[in-house]
Short mmCIF file of N, CA and C and ligand atoms in Angstrom, two decimals:
data_model
loop_
_atom_site.label_atom_id
_atom_site.label_comp_id
_atom_site.label_asym_id
_atom_site.label_seq_id
_atom_site.Cartn_x
_atom_site.Cartn_y
_atom_site.Cartn_z
N MET A 5 12.79 -7.89 28.38
CA MET A 5 11.87 -8.20 27.48
C MET A 5 10.99 -9.04 28.10
N LYS A 6 9.77 -9.00 27.81
CA LYS A 6 8.41 -10.03 28.09
C LYS A 6 7.49 -9.79 27.48
N ILE A 7 6.81 -11.29 27.26
CA ILE A 7 5.63 -11.32 26.06
C ILE A 7 4.44 -10.48 26.66
N VAL A 8 3.62 -9.34 26.14
CA VAL A 8 2.51 -8.93 26.80
C VAL A 8 1.21 -9.54 26.04
N HIS A 9 0.70 -9.41 27.14
CA HIS A 9 -1.01 -10.43 26.79
C HIS A 9 -1.86 -9.11 26.40
N TYR A 10 -2.96 -9.67 25.59
CA TYR A 10 -4.27 -9.11 25.15
C TYR A 10 -4.76 -8.55 26.79
N PRO A 11 -5.14 -7.21 26.76
CA PRO A 11 -5.45 -5.86 26.14
C PRO A 11 -4.42 -5.48 25.95
N HIS A 12 -2.94 -5.17 25.89
CA HIS A 12 -2.02 -4.73 25.97
C HIS A 12 -1.84 -3.80 24.33
N PRO A 13 -1.82 -2.27 24.77
CA PRO A 13 -1.94 -1.61 23.49
C PRO A 13 -0.98 -1.73 22.41
N ALA A 14 0.26 -2.57 22.48
CA ALA A 14 1.12 -2.93 21.81
C ALA A 14 0.46 -3.56 20.89
N LEU A 15 0.18 -4.75 20.84
CA LEU A 15 -0.61 -5.55 20.25
C LEU A 15 -1.47 -4.89 19.05
N ARG A 16 -1.67 -3.90 19.10
CA ARG A 16 -2.70 -3.10 18.01
C ARG A 16 -1.67 -2.01 17.40
N HIS A 17 -0.41 -1.95 17.79
CA HIS A 17 0.37 -1.05 17.36
C HIS A 17 0.74 -1.41 15.72
N VAL A 18 0.91 -0.67 14.40
CA VAL A 18 1.31 -0.82 13.45
C VAL A 18 2.97 -0.69 13.30
N ALA A 19 3.70 -1.92 13.26
CA ALA A 19 5.05 -2.19 13.28
C ALA A 19 5.93 -0.84 12.21
N LYS A 20 7.19 -0.62 12.44
CA LYS A 20 7.73 0.14 11.44
C LYS A 20 8.65 -0.68 11.00
N PRO A 21 8.93 -0.45 9.78
CA PRO A 21 10.30 -0.79 9.12
C PRO A 21 11.81 -0.87 9.78
N LEU A 22 12.33 -1.91 9.70
CA LEU A 22 13.50 -1.60 10.27
C LEU A 22 14.38 -0.96 9.28
N THR A 23 15.15 -0.24 9.36
CA THR A 23 16.18 0.08 8.08
C THR A 23 17.49 0.17 8.30
N ALA A 24 17.90 -0.55 9.64
CA ALA A 24 19.31 -1.13 9.79
C ALA A 24 19.39 -2.30 10.59
N ILE A 25 20.24 -3.19 10.34
CA ILE A 25 19.96 -4.64 10.99
C ILE A 25 21.64 -4.37 12.03
N ASP A 26 21.12 -3.71 13.46
CA ASP A 26 22.65 -3.71 14.10
C ASP A 26 22.68 -4.73 15.09
N ALA A 27 23.55 -4.67 16.22
CA ALA A 27 23.78 -5.62 17.06
C ALA A 27 22.34 -5.70 17.91
N GLU A 28 21.64 -4.29 18.34
CA GLU A 28 20.95 -4.20 18.99
C GLU A 28 19.56 -5.22 18.19
N VAL A 29 19.37 -5.33 17.32
CA VAL A 29 18.18 -5.91 16.44
C VAL A 29 18.74 -7.18 16.67
N ARG A 30 20.05 -7.64 16.42
CA ARG A 30 20.27 -9.15 16.73
C ARG A 30 20.12 -9.93 17.95
N ARG A 31 20.40 -8.70 19.17
CA ARG A 31 20.00 -9.09 20.57
C ARG A 31 18.64 -9.20 20.59
N TYR A 32 17.82 -8.41 20.17
CA TYR A 32 16.05 -8.41 20.04
C TYR A 32 15.66 -9.97 19.64
N ALA A 33 16.33 -10.10 18.58
CA ALA A 33 15.99 -11.34 17.80
C ALA A 33 16.42 -12.64 18.93
N ARG A 34 17.53 -12.71 19.36
CA ARG A 34 17.90 -13.55 19.97
C ARG A 34 17.02 -14.08 21.49
N GLN A 35 16.53 -12.62 21.85
CA GLN A 35 15.55 -12.67 22.76
C GLN A 35 14.27 -13.23 22.84
N MET A 36 13.90 -12.64 21.59
CA MET A 36 12.70 -13.08 21.21
C MET A 36 12.54 -14.64 20.92
N LEU A 37 13.59 -15.31 20.53
CA LEU A 37 13.55 -16.52 20.31
C LEU A 37 13.74 -17.37 21.43
N ASP A 38 14.29 -16.81 22.44
CA ASP A 38 14.58 -17.60 23.77
C ASP A 38 12.98 -17.76 24.54
N LEU A 39 12.09 -16.47 24.45
CA LEU A 39 11.17 -16.39 24.86
C LEU A 39 10.23 -17.16 24.34
N MET A 40 10.26 -17.14 22.98
CA MET A 40 9.03 -17.82 22.49
C MET A 40 9.16 -19.78 22.70
N TYR A 41 10.73 -19.84 22.93
CA TYR A 41 11.06 -21.49 23.46
C TYR A 41 10.86 -21.65 24.40
N ALA A 42 10.58 -20.37 25.76
CA ALA A 42 10.50 -21.07 26.95
C ALA A 42 9.09 -21.20 27.04
N ALA A 43 8.09 -20.42 26.51
CA ALA A 43 6.83 -20.35 26.42
C ALA A 43 6.15 -21.02 25.44
N LYS A 44 6.92 -22.26 24.93
CA LYS A 44 6.70 -23.13 24.34
C LYS A 44 5.78 -22.82 23.07
N GLY A 45 5.97 -21.80 22.14
CA GLY A 45 5.36 -21.16 21.26
C GLY A 45 6.10 -21.52 19.93
N LEU A 46 5.15 -21.46 18.72
CA LEU A 46 6.02 -21.46 17.57
C LEU A 46 6.59 -20.19 16.74
N GLY A 47 6.01 -19.12 17.11
CA GLY A 47 6.52 -17.97 16.70
C GLY A 47 6.07 -16.74 17.37
N LEU A 48 6.68 -15.75 17.33
CA LEU A 48 6.63 -14.45 18.29
C LEU A 48 6.98 -13.06 17.15
N ALA A 49 6.16 -12.31 17.45
CA ALA A 49 6.39 -11.10 16.50
C ALA A 49 6.88 -9.87 17.45
N ALA A 50 7.40 -8.93 17.29
CA ALA A 50 7.99 -8.09 17.90
C ALA A 50 6.87 -6.77 18.92
N PRO A 51 5.65 -6.62 18.17
CA PRO A 51 4.47 -5.97 18.96
C PRO A 51 4.32 -6.93 20.07
N GLN A 52 4.55 -8.10 20.40
CA GLN A 52 4.40 -8.70 21.57
C GLN A 52 5.07 -8.91 22.43
N VAL A 53 6.26 -8.41 22.25
CA VAL A 53 7.19 -7.93 23.46
C VAL A 53 7.35 -6.33 23.33
N ALA A 54 6.16 -5.64 22.97
CA ALA A 54 5.98 -4.10 22.81
C ALA A 54 7.18 -3.73 22.34
N LEU A 55 7.77 -3.81 21.07
CA LEU A 55 9.10 -3.45 20.44
C LEU A 55 8.24 -3.05 18.91
N PRO A 56 8.19 -1.78 18.12
CA PRO A 56 7.41 -1.20 17.21
C PRO A 56 8.21 -1.56 15.94
N TYR A 57 8.40 -2.86 15.71
CA TYR A 57 9.52 -2.84 14.48
C TYR A 57 8.80 -4.62 14.02
N GLN A 58 9.18 -4.46 12.64
CA GLN A 58 8.82 -5.44 11.84
C GLN A 58 10.09 -6.73 11.98
N LEU A 59 9.79 -7.28 12.83
CA LEU A 59 10.36 -8.19 13.19
C LEU A 59 9.65 -9.53 13.83
N LEU A 60 10.34 -10.75 13.36
CA LEU A 60 9.61 -11.65 13.62
C LEU A 60 10.50 -13.19 13.77
N VAL A 61 9.87 -14.10 15.27
CA VAL A 61 10.65 -14.98 14.78
C VAL A 61 9.80 -16.28 14.86
N LEU A 62 10.17 -17.56 14.11
CA LEU A 62 9.71 -18.60 14.18
C LEU A 62 10.21 -19.54 14.05
N ASN A 63 9.54 -20.78 14.30
CA ASN A 63 10.20 -22.11 14.54
C ASN A 63 8.97 -22.91 14.54
N TYR A 64 8.70 -23.59 13.27
CA TYR A 64 7.09 -24.63 12.98
C TYR A 64 7.32 -25.71 14.50
N THR A 65 8.73 -26.14 14.47
CA THR A 65 8.83 -27.27 15.24
C THR A 65 8.93 -26.80 16.64
N GLY A 66 8.72 -25.63 17.23
CA GLY A 66 8.77 -25.64 18.32
C GLY A 66 9.67 -26.01 19.36
N ASP A 67 10.78 -26.54 18.23
CA ASP A 67 12.13 -27.64 19.07
C ASP A 67 13.09 -26.59 18.66
N PRO A 68 13.74 -25.98 20.06
CA PRO A 68 15.32 -25.01 19.94
C PRO A 68 16.23 -25.95 19.51
N THR A 69 16.22 -27.07 19.54
CA THR A 69 17.60 -27.77 19.14
C THR A 69 17.18 -28.03 17.66
N ARG A 70 16.46 -27.45 17.10
CA ARG A 70 16.19 -27.72 15.46
C ARG A 70 16.47 -26.39 14.86
N LYS A 71 17.75 -26.31 15.02
CA LYS A 71 18.19 -24.62 14.64
C LYS A 71 18.20 -24.36 13.09
N GLU A 72 17.64 -25.61 12.41
CA GLU A 72 17.75 -25.35 10.82
C GLU A 72 16.22 -25.11 10.67
N ASP A 73 15.72 -25.09 11.27
CA ASP A 73 13.93 -24.76 11.23
C ASP A 73 13.68 -23.26 11.81
N GLU A 74 14.84 -22.89 12.20
CA GLU A 74 14.37 -21.45 13.16
C GLU A 74 14.59 -20.52 12.09
N CYS A 75 13.56 -19.14 12.11
CA CYS A 75 13.62 -18.46 10.90
C CYS A 75 13.48 -17.10 11.88
N VAL A 76 14.31 -16.01 11.58
CA VAL A 76 14.05 -14.56 11.71
C VAL A 76 13.76 -13.82 10.21
N ALA A 77 12.54 -13.40 10.43
CA ALA A 77 12.28 -12.41 9.45
C ALA A 77 12.42 -11.09 9.56
N ILE A 78 13.02 -9.90 8.92
CA ILE A 78 12.92 -8.47 9.19
C ILE A 78 12.04 -7.97 8.17
N ASN A 79 11.37 -7.16 8.28
CA ASN A 79 10.22 -6.55 7.27
C ASN A 79 9.59 -7.44 6.20
N PRO A 80 9.06 -8.50 6.68
CA PRO A 80 8.62 -9.37 6.00
C PRO A 80 7.16 -8.78 5.02
N VAL A 81 7.10 -9.39 3.99
CA VAL A 81 6.09 -9.40 3.33
C VAL A 81 5.22 -10.36 2.62
N LEU A 82 4.21 -10.49 2.87
CA LEU A 82 3.30 -11.70 2.11
C LEU A 82 3.26 -11.64 0.85
N VAL A 83 4.23 -11.96 -0.27
CA VAL A 83 3.96 -11.66 -1.75
C VAL A 83 2.78 -12.52 -2.43
N GLU A 84 2.20 -13.66 -1.95
CA GLU A 84 1.26 -14.32 -2.39
C GLU A 84 0.58 -15.47 -1.70
N LYS A 85 -0.91 -15.51 -1.97
CA LYS A 85 -1.27 -16.31 -1.10
C LYS A 85 -2.22 -17.40 -2.16
N LYS A 86 -1.85 -18.91 -1.95
CA LYS A 86 -2.22 -19.65 -3.11
C LYS A 86 -2.82 -20.82 -2.64
N GLY A 87 -3.41 -22.04 -3.30
CA GLY A 87 -3.76 -23.10 -2.90
C GLY A 87 -4.92 -23.27 -2.07
N GLY A 88 -6.01 -22.15 -2.20
CA GLY A 88 -7.12 -22.63 -1.33
C GLY A 88 -6.88 -21.91 -0.05
N THR A 89 -7.81 -22.28 0.79
CA THR A 89 -7.72 -22.13 2.22
C THR A 89 -7.70 -23.14 3.46
N GLN A 90 -7.41 -23.11 4.35
CA GLN A 90 -7.24 -24.23 5.27
C GLN A 90 -7.99 -23.79 6.53
N ASP A 91 -8.48 -24.75 7.32
CA ASP A 91 -8.95 -23.87 8.69
C ASP A 91 -8.64 -25.00 9.60
N GLY A 92 -7.85 -24.48 10.87
CA GLY A 92 -7.23 -25.38 11.77
C GLY A 92 -7.38 -24.01 13.21
N GLN A 93 -6.86 -24.85 14.03
CA GLN A 93 -6.96 -24.27 15.58
C GLN A 93 -5.55 -23.39 15.51
N GLU A 94 -5.85 -22.39 16.18
CA GLU A 94 -4.71 -21.48 16.38
C GLU A 94 -4.59 -21.14 17.78
N GLY A 95 -3.55 -20.81 18.08
CA GLY A 95 -3.27 -20.27 19.58
C GLY A 95 -2.47 -19.16 19.37
N CYS A 96 -2.05 -18.38 20.47
CA CYS A 96 -1.19 -17.23 20.46
C CYS A 96 -0.82 -16.78 21.57
N LEU A 97 0.54 -16.49 21.80
CA LEU A 97 1.47 -16.54 23.08
C LEU A 97 0.90 -15.19 23.96
N SER A 98 0.24 -14.14 23.28
CA SER A 98 -0.27 -12.71 23.93
C SER A 98 -1.91 -13.37 24.42
N PHE A 99 -2.21 -14.51 24.01
CA PHE A 99 -3.82 -15.10 24.64
C PHE A 99 -3.50 -16.11 25.23
N PRO A 100 -2.98 -16.62 26.45
CA PRO A 100 -2.88 -18.03 26.92
C PRO A 100 -3.81 -18.72 27.07
N ASP A 101 -4.16 -19.82 26.85
CA ASP A 101 -4.98 -20.94 26.43
C ASP A 101 -6.02 -20.65 25.64
N LEU A 102 -6.23 -19.49 24.32
CA LEU A 102 -7.05 -19.40 23.42
C LEU A 102 -6.96 -20.18 22.54
N TYR A 103 -7.59 -21.36 22.23
CA TYR A 103 -7.37 -21.83 20.87
C TYR A 103 -8.64 -22.09 20.11
N GLN A 104 -8.73 -21.32 18.95
CA GLN A 104 -10.07 -21.67 18.31
C GLN A 104 -9.39 -21.87 16.69
N ASN A 105 -10.83 -22.05 15.97
CA ASN A 105 -10.30 -22.30 14.20
C ASN A 105 -10.31 -20.90 13.64
N VAL A 106 -9.48 -20.67 12.78
CA VAL A 106 -9.28 -19.88 12.09
C VAL A 106 -8.78 -20.20 10.39
N LYS A 107 -9.37 -19.34 9.50
CA LYS A 107 -9.34 -20.08 8.10
C LYS A 107 -8.21 -19.06 7.91
N ARG A 108 -7.11 -20.00 7.03
CA ARG A 108 -6.14 -19.08 6.30
C ARG A 108 -5.68 -19.50 5.10
N ALA A 109 -5.03 -18.79 4.32
CA ALA A 109 -4.53 -19.66 3.07
C ALA A 109 -3.87 -20.42 3.33
N LYS A 110 -3.48 -21.64 2.41
CA LYS A 110 -3.20 -23.01 2.68
C LYS A 110 -1.64 -22.85 2.09
N THR A 111 -1.23 -22.21 1.67
CA THR A 111 0.24 -21.70 0.98
C THR A 111 0.18 -20.48 0.67
N VAL A 112 1.53 -19.84 1.46
CA VAL A 112 1.79 -18.52 1.10
C VAL A 112 3.25 -18.54 0.56
N VAL A 113 3.39 -17.20 -0.19
CA VAL A 113 5.02 -16.82 -0.09
C VAL A 113 5.24 -15.50 0.32
N VAL A 114 6.48 -15.77 1.01
CA VAL A 114 6.84 -14.62 1.77
C VAL A 114 8.25 -13.97 1.54
N ARG A 115 8.55 -12.81 1.60
CA ARG A 115 9.75 -12.26 1.05
C ARG A 115 9.96 -11.62 2.35
N ALA A 116 11.62 -11.59 3.13
CA ALA A 116 11.62 -10.99 4.08
C ALA A 116 13.54 -10.74 4.19
N TYR A 117 13.82 -10.20 5.10
CA TYR A 117 15.44 -9.95 5.20
C TYR A 117 15.76 -10.76 6.58
N ASP A 118 16.91 -11.51 6.07
CA ASP A 118 17.72 -12.07 7.41
C ASP A 118 18.50 -11.28 7.93
N LEU A 119 19.21 -11.64 9.40
CA LEU A 119 19.89 -11.00 10.16
C LEU A 119 21.42 -10.38 9.53
N GLU A 120 21.54 -11.38 8.22
CA GLU A 120 22.65 -10.82 7.60
C GLU A 120 22.50 -9.49 6.66
N GLY A 121 21.21 -9.24 6.40
CA GLY A 121 20.53 -8.46 5.57
C GLY A 121 20.43 -8.77 4.01
N GLN A 122 20.28 -10.31 3.95
CA GLN A 122 20.14 -10.98 2.78
C GLN A 122 18.54 -11.09 2.66
N LEU A 123 18.26 -10.36 1.33
CA LEU A 123 16.69 -10.85 1.11
C LEU A 123 16.70 -12.19 0.70
N PHE A 124 15.53 -12.95 1.51
CA PHE A 124 15.07 -14.55 1.20
C PHE A 124 13.60 -14.40 1.21
N GLU A 125 13.12 -15.25 -0.19
CA GLU A 125 11.90 -15.51 -0.18
C GLU A 125 11.50 -17.34 0.41
N VAL A 126 10.40 -17.26 0.97
CA VAL A 126 9.89 -18.75 1.40
C VAL A 126 8.65 -18.94 0.71
N THR A 127 8.54 -20.35 0.74
CA THR A 127 7.11 -20.68 0.15
C THR A 127 6.57 -21.71 1.14
N ALA A 128 5.72 -21.56 2.13
CA ALA A 128 5.20 -22.05 3.17
C ALA A 128 3.68 -22.82 2.93
N SER A 129 3.52 -24.07 3.42
CA SER A 129 2.47 -24.48 3.37
C SER A 129 1.81 -25.13 4.99
N ASP A 130 0.39 -25.19 4.98
CA ASP A 130 -0.15 -26.01 6.06
C ASP A 130 0.44 -25.10 7.31
N LEU A 131 0.70 -25.55 8.37
CA LEU A 131 1.34 -25.35 9.52
C LEU A 131 1.89 -24.00 9.46
N ALA A 132 3.18 -24.27 8.74
CA ALA A 132 3.67 -23.29 8.72
C ALA A 132 3.39 -21.94 7.94
N ALA A 133 2.41 -22.08 6.69
CA ALA A 133 1.85 -21.20 6.11
C ALA A 133 1.01 -20.43 7.06
N ARG A 134 0.12 -20.99 8.05
CA ARG A 134 -0.73 -20.38 8.93
C ARG A 134 0.22 -19.61 9.77
N LEU A 135 1.55 -20.29 10.41
CA LEU A 135 2.14 -19.43 11.35
C LEU A 135 2.87 -18.07 10.92
N TRP A 136 3.25 -17.76 9.35
CA TRP A 136 3.69 -17.07 8.84
C TRP A 136 2.48 -15.87 8.76
N GLN A 137 1.34 -16.30 8.48
CA GLN A 137 0.08 -15.20 8.41
C GLN A 137 -0.16 -14.97 9.65
N HIS A 138 -0.02 -15.92 10.53
CA HIS A 138 -0.40 -15.11 12.08
C HIS A 138 0.47 -14.05 12.43
N GLU A 139 1.96 -14.45 12.36
CA GLU A 139 2.79 -13.36 12.85
C GLU A 139 2.86 -12.26 11.93
N ILE A 140 2.51 -12.09 10.78
CA ILE A 140 2.79 -11.34 9.93
C ILE A 140 1.56 -10.44 10.24
N ASP A 141 0.45 -10.60 10.41
CA ASP A 141 -0.72 -9.90 11.05
C ASP A 141 -0.31 -9.26 12.20
N HIS A 142 0.67 -10.03 13.41
CA HIS A 142 0.77 -9.16 14.24
C HIS A 142 1.54 -7.91 13.89
N LEU A 143 2.35 -7.83 12.89
CA LEU A 143 3.21 -6.41 12.41
C LEU A 143 2.20 -5.41 12.32
N HIS A 144 0.85 -6.01 11.78
CA HIS A 144 -0.03 -5.04 11.42
C HIS A 144 -1.16 -4.64 12.43
N GLY A 145 -0.86 -5.14 13.25
CA GLY A 145 -1.88 -5.00 14.69
C GLY A 145 -2.80 -5.80 14.42
N ILE A 146 -2.95 -6.70 13.43
CA ILE A 146 -4.12 -7.51 13.41
C ILE A 146 -3.98 -8.68 14.34
N LEU A 147 -4.77 -9.19 14.81
CA LEU A 147 -4.86 -10.48 16.02
C LEU A 147 -6.01 -11.55 15.45
N TYR A 148 -5.55 -12.72 15.94
CA TYR A 148 -6.33 -13.92 15.10
C TYR A 148 -7.77 -13.82 15.67
N ILE A 149 -7.90 -13.01 16.85
CA ILE A 149 -9.38 -12.83 17.43
C ILE A 149 -10.10 -12.23 16.38
N ASP A 150 -9.55 -11.24 15.54
CA ASP A 150 -10.11 -10.69 14.60
C ASP A 150 -10.56 -11.59 13.28
N LYS A 151 -10.18 -12.66 13.30
CA LYS A 151 -10.23 -13.79 12.11
C LYS A 151 -11.07 -15.01 12.58
N MET A 152 -11.37 -14.93 13.53
CA MET A 152 -12.19 -16.33 13.94
C MET A 152 -13.56 -15.95 13.30
N GLY A 153 -14.22 -17.50 12.94
CA GLY A 153 -15.70 -17.27 12.51
C GLY A 153 -16.83 -16.80 13.76
N LEU A 154 -17.78 -16.81 13.65
CA LEU A 154 -18.77 -16.50 14.54
C LEU A 154 -18.85 -16.91 15.69
N LEU A 155 -18.70 -18.48 15.74
CA LEU A 155 -18.63 -19.30 16.61
C LEU A 155 -17.14 -19.29 17.63
N GLY A 156 -16.28 -19.23 16.85
CA GLY A 156 -15.12 -18.96 17.65
C GLY A 156 -14.86 -17.73 18.39
N LYS A 157 -15.48 -16.64 17.73
CA LYS A 157 -15.52 -15.35 18.96
C LYS A 157 -16.42 -15.24 19.71
N ARG A 158 -17.65 -16.15 19.63
CA ARG A 158 -18.28 -16.31 20.51
C ARG A 158 -17.74 -17.23 21.78
N ALA A 159 -17.02 -18.28 21.69
CA ALA A 159 -16.27 -19.02 22.60
C ALA A 159 -15.33 -18.35 22.83
N ALA A 160 -14.25 -17.05 22.05
CA ALA A 160 -13.37 -16.56 23.02
C ALA A 160 -13.85 -15.25 23.91
N LYS A 161 -14.91 -15.10 23.87
CA LYS A 161 -15.66 -13.69 24.80
C LYS A 161 -15.14 -13.97 26.14
N PRO A 162 -15.57 -14.92 26.72
CA PRO A 162 -15.31 -15.02 28.54
C PRO A 162 -13.73 -14.82 28.33
N PHE A 163 -12.83 -15.37 27.49
CA PHE A 163 -11.50 -15.41 27.57
C PHE A 163 -10.86 -14.17 27.63
N LEU A 164 -11.62 -13.36 26.82
CA LEU A 164 -11.06 -11.91 26.33
C LEU A 164 -11.38 -11.08 27.88
N GLU A 165 -12.80 -11.13 28.40
CA GLU A 165 -12.96 -10.62 29.50
C GLU A 165 -12.37 -10.78 30.64
N GLU A 166 -11.66 -12.07 30.56
CA GLU A 166 -10.98 -12.58 31.92
C GLU A 166 -9.56 -12.01 31.68
N PHE A 167 -8.89 -11.72 30.49
CA PHE A 167 -7.81 -11.34 30.14
C PHE A 167 -7.88 -9.75 30.48
N GLU A 168 -8.98 -9.07 30.15
CA GLU A 168 -9.17 -7.60 30.25
C GLU A 168 -9.35 -7.48 31.75
N ALA A 169 -9.96 -8.30 32.39
CA ALA A 169 -9.84 -7.98 34.04
C ALA A 169 -8.39 -8.44 34.67
N ARG A 170 -7.89 -9.32 34.08
CA ARG A 170 -6.48 -9.43 34.70
C ARG A 170 -5.78 -8.24 34.18
N TYR A 171 -5.67 -7.49 33.27
CA TYR A 171 -4.96 -6.44 32.61
C TYR A 171 -5.14 -5.22 33.41
N ARG A 172 -6.35 -5.17 33.98
CA ARG A 172 -7.11 -4.07 34.90
C ARG A 172 -6.37 -3.88 36.07
N LYS A 173 -6.33 -5.27 36.88
CA LYS A 173 -5.72 -5.50 38.08
C LYS A 173 -4.47 -5.61 38.15
N ALA A 174 -3.58 -5.78 37.16
CA ALA A 174 -2.47 -5.54 36.91
C ALA A 174 -2.01 -4.05 36.62
N GLN A 175 -2.71 -3.23 36.26
CA GLN A 175 -2.81 -1.96 36.09
C GLN A 175 -2.72 -1.18 37.50
N GLN A 176 -3.69 -1.59 37.69
CA GLN A 176 -4.20 -0.95 39.58
C GLN A 176 -2.84 -1.64 40.55
N ARG A 177 -2.48 -2.51 40.29
CA ARG A 177 -1.15 -2.81 41.33
C ARG A 177 0.13 -2.43 40.58
N GLY A 178 -0.06 -1.56 39.21
CA GLY A 178 1.23 -0.74 39.31
C GLY A 178 1.85 -1.45 38.34
N GLU A 179 1.62 -2.72 38.25
CA GLU A 179 2.79 -3.65 36.82
C GLU A 179 2.61 -3.35 35.96
N ILE A 180 1.58 -2.87 35.15
CA ILE A 180 1.31 -2.18 33.78
C ILE A 180 1.09 -0.32 34.23
N PRO A 181 1.47 0.29 33.44
CA PRO A 181 0.99 1.80 33.47
C PRO A 181 -0.32 1.81 33.31
N SER A 182 -0.66 3.01 33.74
CA SER A 182 -1.91 3.23 33.22
C SER A 182 -2.32 3.46 31.52
N ASP A 183 -3.23 3.82 31.35
CA ASP A 183 -3.81 4.05 29.99
C ASP A 183 -3.04 5.63 29.58
N ASP A 184 -3.28 6.15 30.74
CA ASP A 184 -2.80 7.46 30.15
C ASP A 184 -1.78 7.52 29.89
ZN1 LIG B 221 0.00 -14.09 17.85
#
């Protein structure tokens, strides 16, 4: 398992709901958490490791020792947005070094299943709310570059061109399969 970078097509796939939580799903979640911490990220969604499932992991502290802040969410649904909007910098492990402002809801209510198959509901604000919105978007093939304002999109353009050039080179070297 490894984190795929833009423009890998898996990032645009719409993830499927998981219908069972078995040992394989638990292993995926563990591996995703390990990758997330190693990359110094706060969240990681399954399409970012080219898995087509509605599964995401996050820890808004980014601190692997703070297990109490660690969260694995299966089939998460954003049930409510409230408290107006917040504007702040956002990054993504699939877009190394690209940080731009993205407008998000200030507070969200999310419903999801945990690894024990228990339904849970969480109300998150500020950074944690931003994280949930960013990661749930990934499960629907939506990326933060889609949500940047005009200036952010303009500033992101050279980064995206660089990512695209890097991707094509990796394909030419045979490290990534061709588009066919
Ligand atoms: Zn992301």
